Amino acid sequence: MFSKLVQQGSITHICGVKFRFFNPPACFCITLFAVLHLPASAAMMTLNAVAETSLFARNPDFNLGRTTLASGASRVGDLSRALFRFDLSSLPADAIITGASVQLSVTRVPDPDKEPGPASSDFSLHRVLVDWGEGTGEGLTGTAAKPGEATWSSRFHDTTSWSAPGALLGTDFANNPSATTNVNAVGSYFWNSQELVNDVNSWVADPVSNFGLILVSNNEGTRGTARRFSAKEDVDGGIPPQLIITFIPEPSSAILLAVAIAGATIRRNRGIFSPAI
């Protein structure tokens, strides 16, 4: 294609050297093709959770979220689940999202010197399908919820219940997990998958559907799977729940600028000179 465009010019001699005068539309097409195929540079954005809480089966009208989050089954089998949500409004509206990862930091595991001790477990993140209120309880088992906060019993304490205590799979949160990873010792863990990318894209396209994620142990029937995770208010400096997004700005401002300059140059000069071969 390019060879045909190049051959459309006429031969001109300047100072004894042959130059081919290009047809302006052909030059513009070549320039446009080149700039549109410049490598796009990916950007990364890390977002801290803006709302979070934990739900406790043992104390169904309590919650936890001021210092740590909890999920899994305790040594005696009491269940907990964690909720968190991220604000995506700072993400460019036309961004092409290429990757998404959630980072959580485990700060505590069941006492290994007490039976049954800590048990390794896969933990899954599920997209939440209904709204809920952030809780600010603290302590080992949380504190009584204030009106409007989420608990094991309610999405909004005193007003709106979950479809089933603890939130119902398939109704309150999605059947299929967005991402799953195995959690064992204290440390940082990452959840990532194409499904999580799809979730982020859906929230960007429809912000009112962004109700965040729920963290559920895949082995809630196994005692000792419970873990404590850093919350955004962690006074000990732990890493809060984070959503790490990789994206490509679209359209690239560099490409638009290059196309504009190329077009302006061609309109001004009506052609370019190149040595004829």
mmCIF file of C-alpha atoms in Angstrom, residues 31-32 35-36 252-264:
data_model
loop_
_atom_site.group_PDB
_atom_site.id
_atom_site.type_symbol
_atom_site.label_atom_id
_atom_site.label_comp_id
_atom_site.label_asym_id
_atom_site.label_seq_id
_atom_site.Cartn_x
_atom_site.Cartn_y
_atom_site.Cartn_z
ATOM 1 C CA THR A 31 1.549 9.835 8.949
ATOM 2 C CA LEU A 32 -1.799 8.844 10.422
ATOM 3 C CA VAL A 35 1.083 7.696 14.810
ATOM 4 C CA LEU A 36 -1.872 5.397 15.404
ATOM 5 C CA SER A 252 -4.041 9.001 23.647
ATOM 6 C CA SER A 253 -3.453 12.752 23.790
ATOM 7 C CA ALA A 254 -0.035 12.214 22.184
ATOM 8 C CA ILE A 255 -1.633 10.523 19.181
ATOM 9 C CA LEU A 256 -4.257 13.237 18.802
ATOM 10 C CA LEU A 257 -1.556 15.912 18.941
ATOM 11 C CA ALA A 258 0.584 14.116 16.355
ATOM 12 C CA VAL A 259 -2.348 13.737 13.963
ATOM 13 C CA ALA A 260 -3.280 17.400 14.376
ATOM 14 C CA ILE A 261 0.290 18.553 13.672
ATOM 15 C CA ALA A 262 0.577 16.277 10.646
ATOM 16 C CA GLY A 263 -2.688 17.548 9.220
ATOM 17 C CA ALA A 264 -1.760 21.190 9.780
#
